[in-house]
């Protein structure tokens, strides 16, 4: 017991050594717990990511609390000594303060959690980690009408949550309203093609349309707004140059949106060629005199 008290007194006297031991212990425990959570899996599940993020944040918070308690007398003396330059410190650490308050804002508003799809500014992706300073997302290419991962990881400082609105796109993980259009150079009557195109689209939608309707209804109840229904929508407009634009909006599984777009484009081109066949061009030749 006397030896233990002597060791404790020595560590409290030499706080720098004690701090290094605490940090070493925290790092070792963190690595061990993260290793147990990850296991031998090649890809992390959403549940694993949540536990790993909680472990990292919990370890950081606990270590910070222990450091504060250990160095409290020195911190108090330091705070008194820097009262005169407190304003300068606040200005210099403005970004850090914004990151901390941004994290508090995110937690209090519950705008997103790990596994959600979000869009902040021009960046969009799936949240894979968040802490007091930053949020890490796996980037998804939504700007070009695609819904696949780009392979890039973006780290967003939490201060961005005060500059840009945070859009939660989590419902798009399963089903999405996918919009695209086809440009027709000739000004012809395309409206007789609409019933045929609806039939062609229904052929591709028959195996999931019931699930899409239920999911669409669930989103409406959750959001409390009247969304467009799950049926395909086709509209025709014209451009200033005289060409016609056929707009398609479909509600479909996210992972199949691009594939279904290609099928619908192909069907439209086939029906357009049937309705407006091209006249063969006859080349005129003049006989030599």
mmCIF file with all atom_site columns, C-alpha atoms in Angstrom, residues 35-228:
data_model
loop_
_atom_site.group_PDB
_atom_site.id
_atom_site.type_symbol
_atom_site.label_atom_id
_atom_site.label_alt_id
_atom_site.label_comp_id
_atom_site.label_asym_id
_atom_site.label_entity_id
_atom_site.label_seq_id
_atom_site.pdbx_PDB_ins_code
_atom_site.Cartn_x
_atom_site.Cartn_y
_atom_site.Cartn_z
_atom_site.occupancy
_atom_site.B_iso_or_equiv
_atom_site.pdbx_formal_charge
_atom_site.auth_seq_id
_atom_site.auth_comp_id
_atom_site.auth_asym_id
_atom_site.auth_atom_id
_atom_site.pdbx_PDB_model_num
ATOM 1   C CA . UNK A 1 35  ? -10.026 -3.946 -33.445 1.00 0.00 ? 35  UNK A CA 1
ATOM 2   C CA . UNK A 1 36  ? -12.661 -6.002 -31.650 1.00 0.00 ? 36  UNK A CA 1
ATOM 3   C CA . UNK A 1 37  ? -15.493 -4.059 -33.312 1.00 0.00 ? 37  UNK A CA 1
ATOM 4   C CA . UNK A 1 38  ? -14.006 -4.319 -36.812 1.00 0.00 ? 38  UNK A CA 1
ATOM 5   C CA . UNK A 1 39  ? -13.095 -8.011 -36.571 1.00 0.00 ? 39  UNK A CA 1
ATOM 6   C CA . UNK A 1 40  ? -12.063 -9.643 -39.838 1.00 0.00 ? 40  UNK A CA 1
ATOM 7   C CA . UNK A 1 41  ? -14.735 -7.971 -41.991 1.00 0.00 ? 41  UNK A CA 1
ATOM 8   C CA . UNK A 1 42  ? -13.482 -6.552 -45.281 1.00 0.00 ? 42  UNK A CA 1
ATOM 9   C CA . UNK A 1 43  ? -16.247 -3.912 -45.339 1.00 0.00 ? 43  UNK A CA 1
ATOM 10  C CA . UNK A 1 44  ? -17.670 -2.047 -42.364 1.00 0.00 ? 44  UNK A CA 1
ATOM 11  C CA . UNK A 1 45  ? -21.402 -2.226 -41.705 1.00 0.00 ? 45  UNK A CA 1
ATOM 12  C CA . UNK A 1 46  ? -23.435 0.764  -40.582 1.00 0.00 ? 46  UNK A CA 1
ATOM 13  C CA . UNK A 1 47  ? -23.723 -0.761 -37.094 1.00 0.00 ? 47  UNK A CA 1
ATOM 14  C CA . UNK A 1 48  ? -19.935 -1.175 -36.857 1.00 0.00 ? 48  UNK A CA 1
ATOM 15  C CA . UNK A 1 49  ? -19.354 2.403  -37.978 1.00 0.00 ? 49  UNK A CA 1
ATOM 16  C CA . UNK A 1 50  ? -21.703 3.685  -35.283 1.00 0.00 ? 50  UNK A CA 1
ATOM 17  C CA . UNK A 1 51  ? -19.895 1.754  -32.575 1.00 0.00 ? 51  UNK A CA 1
ATOM 18  C CA . UNK A 1 52  ? -16.466 2.800  -33.875 1.00 0.00 ? 52  UNK A CA 1
ATOM 19  C CA . UNK A 1 53  ? -17.482 6.437  -33.970 1.00 0.00 ? 53  UNK A CA 1
ATOM 20  C CA . UNK A 1 54  ? -18.932 6.218  -30.443 1.00 0.00 ? 54  UNK A CA 1
ATOM 21  C CA . UNK A 1 55  ? -15.716 4.577  -29.219 1.00 0.00 ? 55  UNK A CA 1
ATOM 22  C CA . UNK A 1 56  ? -13.516 7.291  -30.749 1.00 0.00 ? 56  UNK A CA 1
ATOM 23  C CA . UNK A 1 57  ? -15.673 10.117 -29.424 1.00 0.00 ? 57  UNK A CA 1
ATOM 24  C CA . UNK A 1 58  ? -16.003 8.496  -25.995 1.00 0.00 ? 58  UNK A CA 1
ATOM 25  C CA . UNK A 1 59  ? -12.249 7.926  -25.705 1.00 0.00 ? 59  UNK A CA 1
ATOM 26  C CA . UNK A 1 60  ? -11.521 11.507 -26.734 1.00 0.00 ? 60  UNK A CA 1
ATOM 27  C CA . UNK A 1 61  ? -14.068 12.941 -24.284 1.00 0.00 ? 61  UNK A CA 1
ATOM 28  C CA . UNK A 1 62  ? -12.862 10.755 -21.382 1.00 0.00 ? 62  UNK A CA 1
ATOM 29  C CA . UNK A 1 63  ? -9.203  11.586 -22.030 1.00 0.00 ? 63  UNK A CA 1
ATOM 30  C CA . UNK A 1 64  ? -9.998  15.292 -22.264 1.00 0.00 ? 64  UNK A CA 1
ATOM 31  C CA . UNK A 1 65  ? -11.903 15.151 -18.962 1.00 0.00 ? 65  UNK A CA 1
ATOM 32  C CA . UNK A 1 66  ? -9.042  13.335 -17.175 1.00 0.00 ? 66  UNK A CA 1
ATOM 33  C CA . UNK A 1 67  ? -6.529  15.853 -18.552 1.00 0.00 ? 67  UNK A CA 1
ATOM 34  C CA . UNK A 1 68  ? -8.675  18.738 -17.358 1.00 0.00 ? 68  UNK A CA 1
ATOM 35  C CA . UNK A 1 69  ? -8.992  17.303 -13.836 1.00 0.00 ? 69  UNK A CA 1
ATOM 36  C CA . UNK A 1 70  ? -5.251  16.548 -13.674 1.00 0.00 ? 70  UNK A CA 1
ATOM 37  C CA . UNK A 1 71  ? -4.130  19.954 -14.892 1.00 0.00 ? 71  UNK A CA 1
ATOM 38  C CA . UNK A 1 72  ? -6.939  22.012 -13.329 1.00 0.00 ? 72  UNK A CA 1
ATOM 39  C CA . UNK A 1 73  ? -4.691  24.118 -11.030 1.00 0.00 ? 73  UNK A CA 1
ATOM 40  C CA . UNK A 1 74  ? -2.340  24.965 -13.886 1.00 0.00 ? 74  UNK A CA 1
ATOM 41  C CA . UNK A 1 75  ? -5.265  25.704 -16.205 1.00 0.00 ? 75  UNK A CA 1
ATOM 42  C CA . UNK A 1 76  ? -6.775  28.080 -13.612 1.00 0.00 ? 76  UNK A CA 1
ATOM 43  C CA . UNK A 1 77  ? -3.492  29.937 -13.229 1.00 0.00 ? 77  UNK A CA 1
ATOM 44  C CA . UNK A 1 78  ? -3.064  30.099 -16.986 1.00 0.00 ? 78  UNK A CA 1
ATOM 45  C CA . UNK A 1 79  ? -6.613  31.430 -17.434 1.00 0.00 ? 79  UNK A CA 1
ATOM 46  C CA . UNK A 1 80  ? -5.940  34.242 -14.977 1.00 0.00 ? 80  UNK A CA 1
ATOM 47  C CA . UNK A 1 81  ? -2.671  35.108 -16.689 1.00 0.00 ? 81  UNK A CA 1
ATOM 48  C CA . UNK A 1 82  ? -4.199  35.377 -20.153 1.00 0.00 ? 82  UNK A CA 1
ATOM 49  C CA . UNK A 1 83  ? -7.240  37.464 -19.225 1.00 0.00 ? 83  UNK A CA 1
ATOM 50  C CA . UNK A 1 84  ? -5.696  40.470 -20.918 1.00 0.00 ? 84  UNK A CA 1
ATOM 51  C CA . UNK A 1 85  ? -5.330  38.630 -24.235 1.00 0.00 ? 85  UNK A CA 1
ATOM 52  C CA . UNK A 1 86  ? -8.583  36.640 -24.064 1.00 0.00 ? 86  UNK A CA 1
ATOM 53  C CA . UNK A 1 87  ? -10.081 38.510 -27.020 1.00 0.00 ? 87  UNK A CA 1
ATOM 54  C CA . UNK A 1 88  ? -7.037  37.717 -29.179 1.00 0.00 ? 88  UNK A CA 1
ATOM 55  C CA . UNK A 1 89  ? -7.288  34.033 -28.272 1.00 0.00 ? 89  UNK A CA 1
ATOM 56  C CA . UNK A 1 90  ? -10.978 33.958 -29.204 1.00 0.00 ? 90  UNK A CA 1
ATOM 57  C CA . UNK A 1 91  ? -10.274 35.575 -32.559 1.00 0.00 ? 91  UNK A CA 1
ATOM 58  C CA . UNK A 1 92  ? -7.372  33.225 -33.262 1.00 0.00 ? 92  UNK A CA 1
ATOM 59  C CA . UNK A 1 93  ? -9.410  30.156 -32.328 1.00 0.00 ? 93  UNK A CA 1
ATOM 60  C CA . UNK A 1 94  ? -12.588 31.273 -34.118 1.00 0.00 ? 94  UNK A CA 1
ATOM 61  C CA . UNK A 1 95  ? -12.621 28.305 -36.512 1.00 0.00 ? 95  UNK A CA 1
ATOM 62  C CA . UNK A 1 96  ? -12.075 25.800 -33.684 1.00 0.00 ? 96  UNK A CA 1
ATOM 63  C CA . UNK A 1 97  ? -14.913 27.355 -31.686 1.00 0.00 ? 97  UNK A CA 1
ATOM 64  C CA . UNK A 1 98  ? -17.193 27.219 -34.731 1.00 0.00 ? 98  UNK A CA 1
ATOM 65  C CA . UNK A 1 99  ? -16.345 23.542 -35.217 1.00 0.00 ? 99  UNK A CA 1
ATOM 66  C CA . UNK A 1 100 ? -17.254 22.751 -31.611 1.00 0.00 ? 100 UNK A CA 1
ATOM 67  C CA . UNK A 1 101 ? -20.486 24.747 -31.746 1.00 0.00 ? 101 UNK A CA 1
ATOM 68  C CA . UNK A 1 102 ? -21.301 23.199 -35.129 1.00 0.00 ? 102 UNK A CA 1
ATOM 69  C CA . UNK A 1 103 ? -20.988 19.768 -33.543 1.00 0.00 ? 103 UNK A CA 1
ATOM 70  C CA . UNK A 1 104 ? -23.327 20.850 -30.744 1.00 0.00 ? 104 UNK A CA 1
ATOM 71  C CA . UNK A 1 105 ? -25.777 22.228 -33.310 1.00 0.00 ? 105 UNK A CA 1
ATOM 72  C CA . UNK A 1 106 ? -25.710 18.932 -35.243 1.00 0.00 ? 106 UNK A CA 1
ATOM 73  C CA . UNK A 1 107 ? -26.284 16.877 -32.095 1.00 0.00 ? 107 UNK A CA 1
ATOM 74  C CA . UNK A 1 108 ? -29.098 19.090 -30.805 1.00 0.00 ? 108 UNK A CA 1
ATOM 75  C CA . UNK A 1 109 ? -30.961 19.325 -34.123 1.00 0.00 ? 109 UNK A CA 1
ATOM 76  C CA . UNK A 1 110 ? -30.361 15.640 -34.999 1.00 0.00 ? 110 UNK A CA 1
ATOM 77  C CA . UNK A 1 111 ? -29.954 16.674 -38.626 1.00 0.00 ? 111 UNK A CA 1
ATOM 78  C CA . UNK A 1 112 ? -28.156 13.439 -39.509 1.00 0.00 ? 112 UNK A CA 1
ATOM 79  C CA . UNK A 1 113 ? -26.437 10.404 -38.074 1.00 0.00 ? 113 UNK A CA 1
ATOM 80  C CA . UNK A 1 114 ? -23.908 7.835  -39.255 1.00 0.00 ? 114 UNK A CA 1
ATOM 81  C CA . UNK A 1 115 ? -25.169 6.023  -42.338 1.00 0.00 ? 115 UNK A CA 1
ATOM 82  C CA . UNK A 1 116 ? -27.320 8.921  -43.593 1.00 0.00 ? 116 UNK A CA 1
ATOM 83  C CA . UNK A 1 117 ? -26.871 10.511 -47.002 1.00 0.00 ? 117 UNK A CA 1
ATOM 84  C CA . UNK A 1 118 ? -26.338 14.265 -46.683 1.00 0.00 ? 118 UNK A CA 1
ATOM 85  C CA . UNK A 1 119 ? -25.551 17.202 -48.948 1.00 0.00 ? 119 UNK A CA 1
ATOM 86  C CA . UNK A 1 120 ? -23.556 20.176 -47.649 1.00 0.00 ? 120 UNK A CA 1
ATOM 87  C CA . UNK A 1 121 ? -22.844 22.818 -50.255 1.00 0.00 ? 121 UNK A CA 1
ATOM 88  C CA . UNK A 1 122 ? -21.664 21.025 -53.389 1.00 0.00 ? 122 UNK A CA 1
ATOM 89  C CA . UNK A 1 123 ? -20.536 17.934 -51.458 1.00 0.00 ? 123 UNK A CA 1
ATOM 90  C CA . UNK A 1 124 ? -22.793 14.950 -50.938 1.00 0.00 ? 124 UNK A CA 1
ATOM 91  C CA . UNK A 1 125 ? -22.185 11.485 -49.544 1.00 0.00 ? 125 UNK A CA 1
ATOM 92  C CA . UNK A 1 126 ? -22.804 8.947  -46.809 1.00 0.00 ? 126 UNK A CA 1
ATOM 93  C CA . UNK A 1 127 ? -21.748 9.879  -43.274 1.00 0.00 ? 127 UNK A CA 1
ATOM 94  C CA . UNK A 1 128 ? -19.173 7.385  -42.050 1.00 0.00 ? 128 UNK A CA 1
ATOM 95  C CA . UNK A 1 129 ? -17.824 9.267  -39.017 1.00 0.00 ? 129 UNK A CA 1
ATOM 96  C CA . UNK A 1 130 ? -18.373 12.451 -37.031 1.00 0.00 ? 130 UNK A CA 1
ATOM 97  C CA . UNK A 1 131 ? -16.649 13.967 -34.016 1.00 0.00 ? 131 UNK A CA 1
ATOM 98  C CA . UNK A 1 132 ? -16.338 17.305 -32.235 1.00 0.00 ? 132 UNK A CA 1
ATOM 99  C CA . UNK A 1 133 ? -14.276 18.872 -35.024 1.00 0.00 ? 133 UNK A CA 1
ATOM 100 C CA . UNK A 1 134 ? -15.299 17.345 -38.350 1.00 0.00 ? 134 UNK A CA 1
ATOM 101 C CA . UNK A 1 135 ? -17.659 15.037 -40.216 1.00 0.00 ? 135 UNK A CA 1
ATOM 102 C CA . UNK A 1 136 ? -16.338 12.458 -42.677 1.00 0.00 ? 136 UNK A CA 1
ATOM 103 C CA . UNK A 1 137 ? -18.426 11.393 -45.675 1.00 0.00 ? 137 UNK A CA 1
ATOM 104 C CA . UNK A 1 138 ? -17.976 8.822  -48.448 1.00 0.00 ? 138 UNK A CA 1
ATOM 105 C CA . UNK A 1 139 ? -18.628 10.944 -51.526 1.00 0.00 ? 139 UNK A CA 1
ATOM 106 C CA . UNK A 1 140 ? -21.542 10.077 -53.838 1.00 0.00 ? 140 UNK A CA 1
ATOM 107 C CA . UNK A 1 141 ? -21.885 11.548 -57.328 1.00 0.00 ? 141 UNK A CA 1
ATOM 108 C CA . UNK A 1 142 ? -25.296 13.246 -57.163 1.00 0.00 ? 142 UNK A CA 1
ATOM 109 C CA . UNK A 1 143 ? -24.353 16.342 -59.153 1.00 0.00 ? 143 UNK A CA 1
ATOM 110 C CA . UNK A 1 144 ? -24.398 14.415 -62.453 1.00 0.00 ? 144 UNK A CA 1
ATOM 111 C CA . UNK A 1 145 ? -27.532 12.377 -61.770 1.00 0.00 ? 145 UNK A CA 1
ATOM 112 C CA . UNK A 1 146 ? -25.524 9.372  -60.576 1.00 0.00 ? 146 UNK A CA 1
ATOM 113 C CA . UNK A 1 147 ? -25.945 7.522  -57.293 1.00 0.00 ? 147 UNK A CA 1
ATOM 114 C CA . UNK A 1 148 ? -22.715 5.561  -56.948 1.00 0.00 ? 148 UNK A CA 1
ATOM 115 C CA . UNK A 1 149 ? -19.721 6.111  -54.687 1.00 0.00 ? 149 UNK A CA 1
ATOM 116 C CA . UNK A 1 150 ? -16.828 7.995  -56.254 1.00 0.00 ? 150 UNK A CA 1
ATOM 117 C CA . UNK A 1 151 ? -14.236 6.353  -53.997 1.00 0.00 ? 151 UNK A CA 1
ATOM 118 C CA . UNK A 1 152 ? -13.312 9.744  -52.486 1.00 0.00 ? 152 UNK A CA 1
ATOM 119 C CA . UNK A 1 153 ? -13.578 10.548 -48.789 1.00 0.00 ? 153 UNK A CA 1
ATOM 120 C CA . UNK A 1 154 ? -14.380 14.143 -47.820 1.00 0.00 ? 154 UNK A CA 1
ATOM 121 C CA . UNK A 1 155 ? -13.750 15.626 -44.374 1.00 0.00 ? 155 UNK A CA 1
ATOM 122 C CA . UNK A 1 156 ? -16.108 18.510 -43.598 1.00 0.00 ? 156 UNK A CA 1
ATOM 123 C CA . UNK A 1 157 ? -15.267 20.874 -40.724 1.00 0.00 ? 157 UNK A CA 1
ATOM 124 C CA . UNK A 1 158 ? -18.328 21.265 -38.535 1.00 0.00 ? 158 UNK A CA 1
ATOM 125 C CA . UNK A 1 159 ? -18.145 25.034 -39.030 1.00 0.00 ? 159 UNK A CA 1
ATOM 126 C CA . UNK A 1 160 ? -19.639 24.439 -42.508 1.00 0.00 ? 160 UNK A CA 1
ATOM 127 C CA . UNK A 1 161 ? -23.001 23.688 -40.858 1.00 0.00 ? 161 UNK A CA 1
ATOM 128 C CA . UNK A 1 162 ? -23.334 27.436 -40.112 1.00 0.00 ? 162 UNK A CA 1
ATOM 129 C CA . UNK A 1 163 ? -22.423 28.437 -43.678 1.00 0.00 ? 163 UNK A CA 1
ATOM 130 C CA . UNK A 1 164 ? -24.311 25.883 -45.786 1.00 0.00 ? 164 UNK A CA 1
ATOM 131 C CA . UNK A 1 165 ? -27.668 24.208 -45.241 1.00 0.00 ? 165 UNK A CA 1
ATOM 132 C CA . UNK A 1 166 ? -27.458 20.526 -44.399 1.00 0.00 ? 166 UNK A CA 1
ATOM 133 C CA . UNK A 1 167 ? -29.758 18.438 -46.596 1.00 0.00 ? 167 UNK A CA 1
ATOM 134 C CA . UNK A 1 168 ? -30.604 14.973 -45.318 1.00 0.00 ? 168 UNK A CA 1
ATOM 135 C CA . UNK A 1 169 ? -31.020 12.684 -48.337 1.00 0.00 ? 169 UNK A CA 1
ATOM 136 C CA . UNK A 1 170 ? -31.407 9.491  -46.383 1.00 0.00 ? 170 UNK A CA 1
ATOM 137 C CA . UNK A 1 171 ? -34.670 8.456  -48.106 1.00 0.00 ? 171 UNK A CA 1
ATOM 138 C CA . UNK A 1 172 ? -32.710 8.393  -51.393 1.00 0.00 ? 172 UNK A CA 1
ATOM 139 C CA . UNK A 1 173 ? -30.676 5.400  -50.205 1.00 0.00 ? 173 UNK A CA 1
ATOM 140 C CA . UNK A 1 174 ? -33.471 3.050  -51.304 1.00 0.00 ? 174 UNK A CA 1
ATOM 141 C CA . UNK A 1 175 ? -35.704 4.913  -53.772 1.00 0.00 ? 175 UNK A CA 1
ATOM 142 C CA . UNK A 1 176 ? -35.188 8.173  -55.611 1.00 0.00 ? 176 UNK A CA 1
ATOM 143 C CA . UNK A 1 177 ? -37.055 10.587 -57.878 1.00 0.00 ? 177 UNK A CA 1
ATOM 144 C CA . UNK A 1 178 ? -34.853 10.376 -60.947 1.00 0.00 ? 178 UNK A CA 1
ATOM 145 C CA . UNK A 1 179 ? -35.210 13.113 -63.586 1.00 0.00 ? 179 UNK A CA 1
ATOM 146 C CA . UNK A 1 180 ? -33.822 13.147 -67.107 1.00 0.00 ? 180 UNK A CA 1
ATOM 147 C CA . UNK A 1 181 ? -34.836 14.427 -70.533 1.00 0.00 ? 181 UNK A CA 1
ATOM 148 C CA . UNK A 1 182 ? -34.516 13.648 -74.230 1.00 0.00 ? 182 UNK A CA 1
ATOM 149 C CA . UNK A 1 183 ? -34.107 16.398 -76.837 1.00 0.00 ? 183 UNK A CA 1
ATOM 150 C CA . UNK A 1 184 ? -35.948 15.993 -80.175 1.00 0.00 ? 184 UNK A CA 1
ATOM 151 C CA . UNK A 1 185 ? -34.599 18.387 -82.853 1.00 0.00 ? 185 UNK A CA 1
ATOM 152 C CA . UNK A 1 186 ? -37.661 18.172 -85.153 1.00 0.00 ? 186 UNK A CA 1
ATOM 153 C CA . UNK A 1 187 ? -40.882 19.927 -84.197 1.00 0.00 ? 187 UNK A CA 1
ATOM 154 C CA . UNK A 1 188 ? -43.367 17.063 -84.566 1.00 0.00 ? 188 UNK A CA 1
ATOM 155 C CA . UNK A 1 189 ? -46.411 15.926 -82.590 1.00 0.00 ? 189 UNK A CA 1
ATOM 156 C CA . UNK A 1 190 ? -44.980 13.707 -79.821 1.00 0.00 ? 190 UNK A CA 1
ATOM 157 C CA . UNK A 1 191 ? -48.142 13.402 -77.739 1.00 0.00 ? 191 UNK A CA 1
ATOM 158 C CA . UNK A 1 192 ? -49.379 10.189 -79.461 1.00 0.00 ? 192 UNK A CA 1
ATOM 159 C CA . UNK A 1 193 ? -46.171 8.554  -78.177 1.00 0.00 ? 193 UNK A CA 1
ATOM 160 C CA . UNK A 1 194 ? -46.992 9.184  -74.499 1.00 0.00 ? 194 UNK A CA 1
ATOM 161 C CA . UNK A 1 195 ? -49.456 6.264  -73.997 1.00 0.00 ? 195 UNK A CA 1
ATOM 162 C CA . UNK A 1 196 ? -47.025 3.907  -75.727 1.00 0.00 ? 196 UNK A CA 1
ATOM 163 C CA . UNK A 1 197 ? -44.132 5.143  -73.572 1.00 0.00 ? 197 UNK A CA 1
ATOM 164 C CA . UNK A 1 198 ? -46.179 4.658  -70.395 1.00 0.00 ? 198 UNK A CA 1
ATOM 165 C CA . UNK A 1 199 ? -46.791 1.047  -71.427 1.00 0.00 ? 199 UNK A CA 1
ATOM 166 C CA . UNK A 1 200 ? -43.097 0.506  -72.180 1.00 0.00 ? 200 UNK A CA 1
ATOM 167 C CA . UNK A 1 201 ? -42.082 1.984  -68.828 1.00 0.00 ? 201 UNK A CA 1
ATOM 168 C CA . UNK A 1 202 ? -44.630 -0.144 -66.946 1.00 0.00 ? 202 UNK A CA 1
ATOM 169 C CA . UNK A 1 203 ? -42.974 -3.257 -68.387 1.00 0.00 ? 203 UNK A CA 1
ATOM 170 C CA . UNK A 1 204 ? -39.750 -2.342 -66.549 1.00 0.00 ? 204 UNK A CA 1
ATOM 171 C CA . UNK A 1 205 ? -41.567 -1.180 -63.388 1.00 0.00 ? 205 UNK A CA 1
ATOM 172 C CA . UNK A 1 206 ? -43.981 -4.080 -62.936 1.00 0.00 ? 206 UNK A CA 1
ATOM 173 C CA . UNK A 1 207 ? -41.818 -6.061 -60.489 1.00 0.00 ? 207 UNK A CA 1
ATOM 174 C CA . UNK A 1 208 ? -41.213 -3.221 -58.000 1.00 0.00 ? 208 UNK A CA 1
ATOM 175 C CA . UNK A 1 209 ? -44.022 -0.671 -58.513 1.00 0.00 ? 209 UNK A CA 1
ATOM 176 C CA . UNK A 1 210 ? -46.063 -1.932 -55.511 1.00 0.00 ? 210 UNK A CA 1
ATOM 177 C CA . UNK A 1 211 ? -43.072 -1.576 -53.189 1.00 0.00 ? 211 UNK A CA 1
ATOM 178 C CA . UNK A 1 212 ? -42.354 1.860  -54.676 1.00 0.00 ? 212 UNK A CA 1
ATOM 179 C CA . UNK A 1 213 ? -45.907 3.020  -53.932 1.00 0.00 ? 213 UNK A CA 1
ATOM 180 C CA . UNK A 1 214 ? -45.690 1.865  -50.316 1.00 0.00 ? 214 UNK A CA 1
ATOM 181 C CA . UNK A 1 215 ? -42.286 3.487  -49.858 1.00 0.00 ? 215 UNK A CA 1
ATOM 182 C CA . UNK A 1 216 ? -43.534 6.717  -51.440 1.00 0.00 ? 216 UNK A CA 1
ATOM 183 C CA . UNK A 1 217 ? -46.505 6.741  -49.054 1.00 0.00 ? 217 UNK A CA 1
ATOM 184 C CA . UNK A 1 218 ? -44.186 6.121  -46.089 1.00 0.00 ? 218 UNK A CA 1
ATOM 185 C CA . UNK A 1 219 ? -41.986 9.082  -47.073 1.00 0.00 ? 219 UNK A CA 1
ATOM 186 C CA . UNK A 1 220 ? -45.061 11.319 -47.365 1.00 0.00 ? 220 UNK A CA 1
ATOM 187 C CA . UNK A 1 221 ? -46.205 10.372 -43.846 1.00 0.00 ? 221 UNK A CA 1
ATOM 188 C CA . UNK A 1 222 ? -42.722 10.813 -42.392 1.00 0.00 ? 222 UNK A CA 1
ATOM 189 C CA . UNK A 1 223 ? -42.102 14.187 -44.072 1.00 0.00 ? 223 UNK A CA 1
ATOM 190 C CA . UNK A 1 224 ? -45.687 15.418 -43.730 1.00 0.00 ? 224 UNK A CA 1
ATOM 191 C CA . UNK A 1 225 ? -45.788 16.726 -47.309 1.00 0.00 ? 225 UNK A CA 1
ATOM 192 C CA . UNK A 1 226 ? -47.600 15.748 -50.480 1.00 0.00 ? 226 UNK A CA 1
ATOM 193 C CA . UNK A 1 227 ? -44.976 14.263 -52.797 1.00 0.00 ? 227 UNK A CA 1
ATOM 194 C CA . UNK A 1 228 ? -45.442 13.249 -56.447 1.00 0.00 ? 228 UNK A CA 1
#
